[in-house]
PDB file of C-alpha atoms in Angstrom:
ATOM      1  CA  MET A  26       8.867  13.496  13.199  1.00 74.00           C
ATOM      2  CA  VAL A  27       5.947  11.171  12.387  1.00 81.00           C
ATOM      3  CA  LYS A  28       2.496  12.583  13.198  1.00 89.00           C
ATOM      4  CA  VAL A  29       1.124  10.118  15.769  1.00 96.00           C
ATOM      5  CA  TYR A  30      -1.885  10.953  17.912  1.00 98.00           C
ATOM      6  CA  GLU A  31      -3.363   9.217  20.936  1.00 98.00           C
ATOM      7  CA  ILE A  32      -7.149   9.263  21.304  1.00 98.00           C
ATOM      8  CA  ASN A  33      -9.171   7.977  24.261  1.00 98.00           C
ATOM      9  CA  GLY A  34      -5.950   6.671  25.753  1.00 98.00           C
ATOM     10  CA  VAL A  35      -5.073   4.500  22.723  1.00 98.00           C
ATOM     11  CA  THR A  36      -1.762   5.175  20.967  1.00 98.00           C
ATOM     12  CA  PRO A  37      -0.617   3.917  17.544  1.00 98.00           C
ATOM     13  CA  VAL A  38       2.069   1.221  17.433  1.00 98.00           C
ATOM     14  CA  VAL A  39       4.818   1.340  14.780  1.00 98.00           C
ATOM     15  CA  HIS A  40       7.407  -1.410  14.546  1.00 97.00           C
ATOM     16  CA  PRO A  41      10.985  -0.034  14.534  1.00 97.00           C
ATOM     17  CA  SER A  42      11.666  -1.598  11.117  1.00 97.00           C
ATOM     18  CA  ALA A  43       8.668   0.134   9.495  1.00 98.00           C
ATOM     19  CA  TYR A  44       9.017   3.413   7.628  1.00 98.00           C
ATOM     20  CA  VAL A  45       6.294   6.043   8.075  1.00 98.00           C
ATOM     21  CA  HIS A  46       6.664   9.294   6.129  1.00 97.00           C
ATOM     22  CA  PRO A  47       6.558  12.381   8.390  1.00 96.00           C
ATOM     23  CA  SER A  48       3.524  13.785   6.555  1.00 97.00           C
ATOM     24  CA  ALA A  49       1.427  10.664   7.193  1.00 98.00           C
ATOM     25  CA  VAL A  50      -1.064  10.799  10.086  1.00 98.00           C
ATOM     26  CA  LEU A  51      -1.686   7.915  12.506  1.00 98.00           C
ATOM     27  CA  ILE A  52      -4.483   8.233  15.062  1.00 98.00           C
ATOM     28  CA  GLY A  53      -5.493   5.897  17.862  1.00 98.00           C
ATOM     29  CA  ASP A  54      -5.873   2.134  17.384  1.00 98.00           C
ATOM     30  CA  VAL A  55      -3.314   1.658  14.609  1.00 98.00           C
ATOM     31  CA  ILE A  56      -0.809  -1.203  14.443  1.00 98.00           C
ATOM     32  CA  VAL A  57       1.959  -0.991  11.826  1.00 98.00           C
ATOM     33  CA  GLY A  58       3.992  -4.188  11.612  1.00 98.00           C
ATOM     34  CA  PRO A  59       7.590  -4.929  10.654  1.00 98.00           C
ATOM     35  CA  ARG A  60       9.024  -3.799   7.315  1.00 98.00           C
ATOM     36  CA  CYS A  61       5.929  -1.798   6.345  1.00 98.00           C
ATOM     37  CA  TYR A  62       6.070   1.333   4.200  1.00 98.00           C
ATOM     38  CA  ILE A  63       3.619   4.205   4.812  1.00 98.00           C
ATOM     39  CA  GLY A  64       3.759   6.891   2.114  1.00 98.00           C
ATOM     40  CA  PRO A  65       3.411  10.675   2.212  1.00 98.00           C
ATOM     41  CA  LEU A  66       0.010  12.068   3.289  1.00 98.00           C
ATOM     42  CA  ALA A  67      -1.456   8.664   4.150  1.00 98.00           C
ATOM     43  CA  SER A  68      -4.249   8.863   6.737  1.00 98.00           C
ATOM     44  CA  ILE A  69      -4.591   5.891   9.108  1.00 98.00           C
ATOM     45  CA  ARG A  70      -7.407   6.954  11.377  1.00 98.00           C
ATOM     46  CA  GLY A  71      -8.087   4.476  14.156  1.00 98.00           C
ATOM     47  CA  ASP A  72     -10.579   6.592  16.060  1.00 98.00           C
ATOM     48  CA  PHE A  73     -13.420   4.044  15.719  1.00 98.00           C
ATOM     49  CA  GLY A  74     -12.170   0.605  14.616  1.00 97.00           C
ATOM     50  CA  ARG A  75      -8.723  -1.030  14.752  1.00 98.00           C
ATOM     51  CA  LEU A  76      -6.429  -0.643  11.720  1.00 98.00           C
ATOM     52  CA  ILE A  77      -3.696  -3.227  11.140  1.00 98.00           C
ATOM     53  CA  LEU A  78      -0.886  -3.386   8.596  1.00 98.00           C
ATOM     54  CA  GLU A  79       0.871  -6.731   8.837  1.00 98.00           C
ATOM     55  CA  GLU A  80       4.513  -7.416   8.015  1.00 98.00           C
ATOM     56  CA  GLY A  81       5.792  -6.087   4.701  1.00 98.00           C
ATOM     57  CA  ALA A  82       2.575  -4.265   3.753  1.00 98.00           C
ATOM     58  CA  ASN A  83       2.703  -0.901   2.033  1.00 98.00           C
ATOM     59  CA  LEU A  84       0.171   1.937   2.082  1.00 98.00           C
ATOM     60  CA  GLN A  85       1.153   4.530  -0.504  1.00 98.00           C
ATOM     61  CA  ASP A  86       0.685   8.293  -0.955  1.00 98.00           C
ATOM     62  CA  THR A  87      -2.703   9.775   0.086  1.00 98.00           C
ATOM     63  CA  CYS A  88      -4.246   6.405   0.979  1.00 98.00           C
ATOM     64  CA  VAL A  89      -6.938   6.321   3.660  1.00 98.00           C
ATOM     65  CA  MET A  90      -7.699   3.557   6.175  1.00 98.00           C
ATOM     66  CA  HIS A  91     -10.715   3.829   8.467  1.00 98.00           C
ATOM     67  CA  GLY A  92     -13.499   1.637   9.829  1.00 97.00           C
ATOM     68  CA  PHE A  93     -16.644   1.445  11.933  1.00 96.00           C
ATOM     69  CA  PRO A  94     -16.587   0.740  15.706  1.00 96.00           C
ATOM     70  CA  GLY A  95     -15.970  -2.862  16.631  1.00 93.00           C
ATOM     71  CA  CYS A  96     -14.421  -3.844  13.289  1.00 94.00           C
ATOM     72  CA  ASP A  97     -10.843  -4.316  12.140  1.00 98.00           C
ATOM     73  CA  THR A  98      -9.497  -3.001   8.842  1.00 98.00           C
ATOM     74  CA  VAL A  99      -6.578  -5.240   7.916  1.00 98.00           C
ATOM     75  CA  VAL A 100      -3.888  -5.370   5.256  1.00 98.00           C
ATOM     76  CA  GLU A 101      -2.285  -8.782   5.593  1.00 98.00           C
ATOM     77  CA  VAL A 102       1.359  -9.723   5.029  1.00 98.00           C
ATOM     78  CA  ASP A 103       2.825  -8.127   1.875  1.00 98.00           C
ATOM     79  CA  GLY A 104      -0.444  -6.395   0.997  1.00 98.00           C
ATOM     80  CA  HIS A 105       0.149  -3.603  -1.513  1.00 98.00           C
ATOM     81  CA  ILE A 106      -2.132  -0.549  -1.484  1.00 98.00           C
ATOM     82  CA  GLY A 107      -1.645   1.821  -4.437  1.00 98.00           C
ATOM     83  CA  HIS A 108      -1.672   5.612  -4.441  1.00 98.00           C
ATOM     84  CA  GLY A 109      -4.925   7.195  -3.324  1.00 98.00           C
ATOM     85  CA  ALA A 110      -6.795   3.989  -2.450  1.00 98.00           C
ATOM     86  CA  VAL A 111      -9.417   3.950   0.325  1.00 98.00           C
ATOM     87  CA  LEU A 112      -9.906   0.976   2.649  1.00 98.00           C
ATOM     88  CA  HIS A 113     -12.903   1.041   5.001  1.00 98.00           C
ATOM     89  CA  GLY A 114     -13.653  -1.826   7.365  1.00 98.00           C
ATOM     90  CA  CYS A 115     -12.311  -4.446   4.941  1.00 98.00           C
ATOM     91  CA  ARG A 116      -9.638  -7.154   4.822  1.00 98.00           C
ATOM     92  CA  ILE A 117      -6.938  -7.283   2.159  1.00 98.00           C
ATOM     93  CA  GLY A 118      -5.423 -10.755   1.936  1.00 98.00           C
ATOM     94  CA  ARG A 119      -1.797 -11.833   1.971  1.00 98.00           C
ATOM     95  CA  ASN A 120       0.171 -10.613  -1.056  1.00 98.00           C
ATOM     96  CA  ALA A 121      -2.899  -8.945  -2.625  1.00 98.00           C
ATOM     97  CA  LEU A 122      -2.793  -5.618  -4.473  1.00 98.00           C
ATOM     98  CA  VAL A 123      -5.334  -2.784  -4.422  1.00 98.00           C
ATOM     99  CA  GLY A 124      -4.749  -0.456  -7.364  1.00 98.00           C
ATOM    100  CA  MET A 125      -4.549   3.321  -7.443  1.00 98.00           C
ATOM    101  CA  ASN A 126      -7.697   5.205  -6.376  1.00 98.00           C
ATOM    102  CA  ALA A 127      -9.644   1.999  -5.800  1.00 98.00           C
ATOM    103  CA  VAL A 128     -12.147   1.842  -2.924  1.00 98.00           C
ATOM    104  CA  VAL A 129     -12.770  -1.287  -0.839  1.00 98.00           C
ATOM    105  CA  MET A 130     -15.804  -1.054   1.413  1.00 98.00           C
ATOM    106  CA  ASP A 131     -16.926  -2.524   4.742  1.00 98.00           C
ATOM    107  CA  ASN A 132     -16.812  -6.287   5.313  1.00 98.00           C
ATOM    108  CA  ALA A 133     -15.332  -6.894   1.866  1.00 98.00           C
ATOM    109  CA  VAL A 134     -12.577  -9.515   1.780  1.00 98.00           C
ATOM    110  CA  ILE A 135      -9.970  -9.501  -0.966  1.00 98.00           C
ATOM    111  CA  GLY A 136      -8.491 -12.997  -1.193  1.00 98.00           C
ATOM    112  CA  GLU A 137      -4.769 -13.615  -1.063  1.00 98.00           C
ATOM    113  CA  GLU A 138      -2.724 -12.951  -4.203  1.00 98.00           C
ATOM    114  CA  SER A 139      -5.618 -11.087  -5.836  1.00 98.00           C
ATOM    115  CA  ILE A 140      -5.458  -7.795  -7.726  1.00 98.00           C
ATOM    116  CA  VAL A 141      -8.089  -5.049  -7.530  1.00 98.00           C
ATOM    117  CA  ALA A 142      -7.655  -2.858 -10.608  1.00 98.00           C
ATOM    118  CA  ALA A 143      -7.128   0.890 -10.333  1.00 98.00           C
ATOM    119  CA  MET A 144     -10.316   2.969  -9.907  1.00 98.00           C
ATOM    120  CA  SER A 145     -12.411  -0.093  -8.982  1.00 98.00           C
ATOM    121  CA  PHE A 146     -15.186   0.106  -6.373  1.00 98.00           C
ATOM    122  CA  VAL A 147     -15.520  -3.042  -4.248  1.00 98.00           C
ATOM    123  CA  LYS A 148     -18.967  -3.033  -2.637  1.00 98.00           C
ATOM    124  CA  ALA A 149     -19.581  -3.758   1.027  1.00 98.00           C
ATOM    125  CA  GLY A 150     -19.587  -7.470   1.821  1.00 98.00           C
ATOM    126  CA  MET A 151     -18.021  -8.657  -1.438  1.00 98.00           C
ATOM    127  CA  ILE A 152     -15.899 -11.786  -0.979  1.00 98.00           C
ATOM    128  CA  VAL A 153     -13.130 -12.220  -3.541  1.00 98.00           C
ATOM    129  CA  ALA A 154     -11.580 -15.669  -3.969  1.00 98.00           C
ATOM    130  CA  PRO A 155      -7.787 -15.977  -3.866  1.00 98.00           C
ATOM    131  CA  ARG A 156      -5.828 -15.254  -7.065  1.00 98.00           C
ATOM    132  CA  SER A 157      -8.621 -13.220  -8.667  1.00 98.00           C
ATOM    133  CA  MET A 158      -8.551 -10.201 -10.995  1.00 98.00           C
ATOM    134  CA  VAL A 159     -11.165  -7.693  -9.802  1.00 98.00           C
ATOM    135  CA  VAL A 160     -12.201  -4.838 -12.095  1.00 98.00           C
ATOM    136  CA  GLY A 161     -14.858  -2.146 -12.403  1.00 98.00           C
ATOM    137  CA  THR A 162     -17.454   0.005 -10.682  1.00 97.00           C
ATOM    138  CA  PRO A 163     -19.023  -1.910  -9.104  1.00 97.00           C
ATOM    139  CA  ALA A 164     -16.141  -4.381  -9.106  1.00 98.00           C
ATOM    140  CA  LYS A 165     -16.531  -7.865 -10.568  1.00 98.00           C
ATOM    141  CA  ILE A 166     -14.234 -10.873 -10.630  1.00 98.00           C
ATOM    142  CA  ILE A 167     -13.321 -11.261 -14.282  1.00 98.00           C
ATOM    143  CA  ARG A 168     -10.835 -14.167 -14.167  1.00 98.00           C
ATOM    144  CA  ALA A 169      -8.125 -15.967 -12.244  1.00 98.00           C
ATOM    145  CA  LEU A 170      -4.645 -14.476 -12.132  1.00 97.00           C
ATOM    146  CA  THR A 171      -1.713 -16.165 -13.822  1.00 96.00           C
ATOM    147  CA  ASP A 172       1.459 -17.185 -12.036  1.00 96.00           C
ATOM    148  CA  ASP A 173       3.307 -14.500 -14.013  1.00 95.00           C
ATOM    149  CA  GLU A 174       0.919 -11.769 -12.815  1.00 96.00           C
ATOM    150  CA  ILE A 175       1.380 -12.831  -9.198  1.00 96.00           C
ATOM    151  CA  LYS A 176       5.151 -12.862  -9.702  1.00 96.00           C
ATOM    152  CA  TRP A 177       4.910  -9.308 -11.110  1.00 95.00           C
ATOM    153  CA  LYS A 178       2.925  -8.177  -8.072  1.00 95.00           C
ATOM    154  CA  SER A 179       5.354  -9.781  -5.618  1.00 96.00           C
ATOM    155  CA  SER A 180       8.301  -8.131  -7.365  1.00 95.00           C
ATOM    156  CA  GLY A 181       6.679  -4.700  -7.008  1.00 95.00           C
ATOM    157  CA  THR A 182       6.028  -5.278  -3.327  1.00 96.00           C
ATOM    158  CA  GLY A 183       9.653  -6.305  -2.905  1.00 95.00           C
ATOM    159  CA  GLN A 184      10.658  -2.892  -4.228  1.00 95.00           C
ATOM    160  CA  TYR A 185       8.580  -1.290  -1.466  1.00 96.00           C
ATOM    161  CA  HIS A 186      10.322  -3.474   1.129  1.00 97.00           C
ATOM    162  CA  GLU A 187      13.589  -2.025  -0.175  1.00 95.00           C
ATOM    163  CA  LEU A 188      12.102   1.483  -0.251  1.00 95.00           C
ATOM    164  CA  ALA A 189      11.246   1.270   3.463  1.00 97.00           C
ATOM    165  CA  VAL A 190      14.902   0.538   4.232  1.00 96.00           C
ATOM    166  CA  ARG A 191      16.217   3.129   1.779  1.00 95.00           C
ATOM    167  CA  SER A 192      13.877   5.791   3.166  1.00 96.00           C
ATOM    168  CA  MET A 193      14.977   5.149   6.756  1.00 95.00           C
ATOM    169  CA  GLN A 194      18.637   5.247   5.754  1.00 96.00           C
ATOM    170  CA  THR A 195      18.803   8.125   3.271  1.00 95.00           C
ATOM    171  CA  MET A 196      15.680  10.312   3.255  1.00 95.00           C
ATOM    172  CA  ARG A 197      16.105  13.667   4.955  1.00 94.00           C
ATOM    173  CA  GLU A 198      14.501  17.091   4.704  1.00 94.00           C
ATOM    174  CA  VAL A 199      16.675  19.538   2.753  1.00 96.00           C
ATOM    175  CA  GLU A 200      16.479  22.836   0.873  1.00 97.00           C
ATOM    176  CA  ALA A 201      15.737  22.571  -2.865  1.00 96.00           C
ATOM    177  CA  LEU A 202      18.540  23.326  -5.305  1.00 95.00           C
ATOM    178  CA  THR A 203      18.072  26.408  -7.475  1.00 97.00           C
ATOM    179  CA  GLU A 204      19.458  24.831 -10.650  1.00 96.00           C
ATOM    180  CA  VAL A 205      20.180  21.406 -12.087  1.00 96.00           C
ATOM    181  CA  GLU A 206      23.712  20.156 -11.371  1.00 94.00           C
ATOM    182  CA  ALA A 207      26.007  19.097 -14.181  1.00 94.00           C
ATOM    183  CA  ASN A 208      25.945  15.301 -14.564  1.00 93.00           C
ATOM    184  CA  ARG A 209      22.950  15.009 -12.216  1.00 93.00           C
ATOM    185  CA  GLN A 210      22.716  11.446 -10.973  1.00 90.00           C
ATOM    186  CA  ARG A 211      19.668   9.250 -11.525  1.00 88.00           C
ATOM    187  CA  LEU A 212      18.045   6.759  -9.208  1.00 86.00           C
ATOM    188  CA  ASN A 213      19.101   3.468 -10.752  1.00 79.00           C
ATOM    189  CA  PHE A 214      17.060   0.408  -9.907  1.00 71.00           C
ATOM    190  CA  GLU A 215      15.914  -2.778 -11.561  1.00 67.00           C
ATOM    191  CA  SER A 216      13.349  -1.929 -14.224  1.00 62.00           C
ATOM    192  CA  ALA A 217       9.733  -1.904 -13.026  1.00 65.00           C
ATOM    193  CA  LEU A 218       6.997  -2.008 -15.647  1.00 61.00           C
ATOM    194  CA  PRO A 219       3.240  -1.537 -15.276  1.00 66.00           C
ATOM    195  CA  LEU A 220       1.383  -4.827 -15.690  1.00 65.00           C
ATOM    196  CA  HIS A 221       0.218  -4.250 -19.288  1.00 58.00           C
ATOM    197  CA  LEU A 222       3.787  -3.498 -20.443  1.00 58.00           C
ATOM    198  CA  HIS A 223       5.163  -6.392 -18.398  1.00 52.00           C
ATOM    199  CA  LYS A 224       2.791  -8.730 -20.234  1.00 56.00           C
ATOM    200  CA  ASN A 225       3.887  -7.351 -23.619  1.00 56.00           C
ATOM    201  CA  ALA A 226       7.556  -7.794 -22.713  1.00 57.00           C
ATOM    202  CA  ALA A 227       6.967 -11.330 -21.478  1.00 56.00           C
ATOM    203  CA  ALA A 228       5.151 -12.221 -24.710  1.00 56.00           C
ATOM    204  CA  GLN A 229       8.082 -11.145 -26.900  1.00 55.00           C
TER     205      GLN A 229
END
């Protein structure tokens, strides 16, 4: 059972085709669109401002979304929010990626098809042009992204679209086994490489 809480008469909305892990917490003015994936222990706390995940967005394990009163925090279509990232009062553009443990602050706008590197800190009010690579603390735009990098990002997001479906169809709470089975099966999927290894493979 997903942890969904009404506050001040406002109840979260989750599209039937979205997957929300039972350990995630949704409070108040939260709108989760079609085909979204919300990972374990994510906190989407709409007790001040509105929080919106548009179609196909993913918000991974231990991510936090929150915002000030009167503002919307938005992840647009196919936005990809890596493990442990924090979004506060910002807008993440269509098909953009925010890396693991990055922080994006109030009134910042990450342009479509951009990548915010892991551990980056995007200051309040920063405006990032589309197709930009954003790195550092504080974050700076270091260059434009290549078509291959955007293709890599889109492929990864596609795997989360599939994960939402797979989770709804096959994930269930069970008791742990006490020993490894003979011929234990593996999860077999198309290879997914981190960006630096993907670049090396593409160069060969």
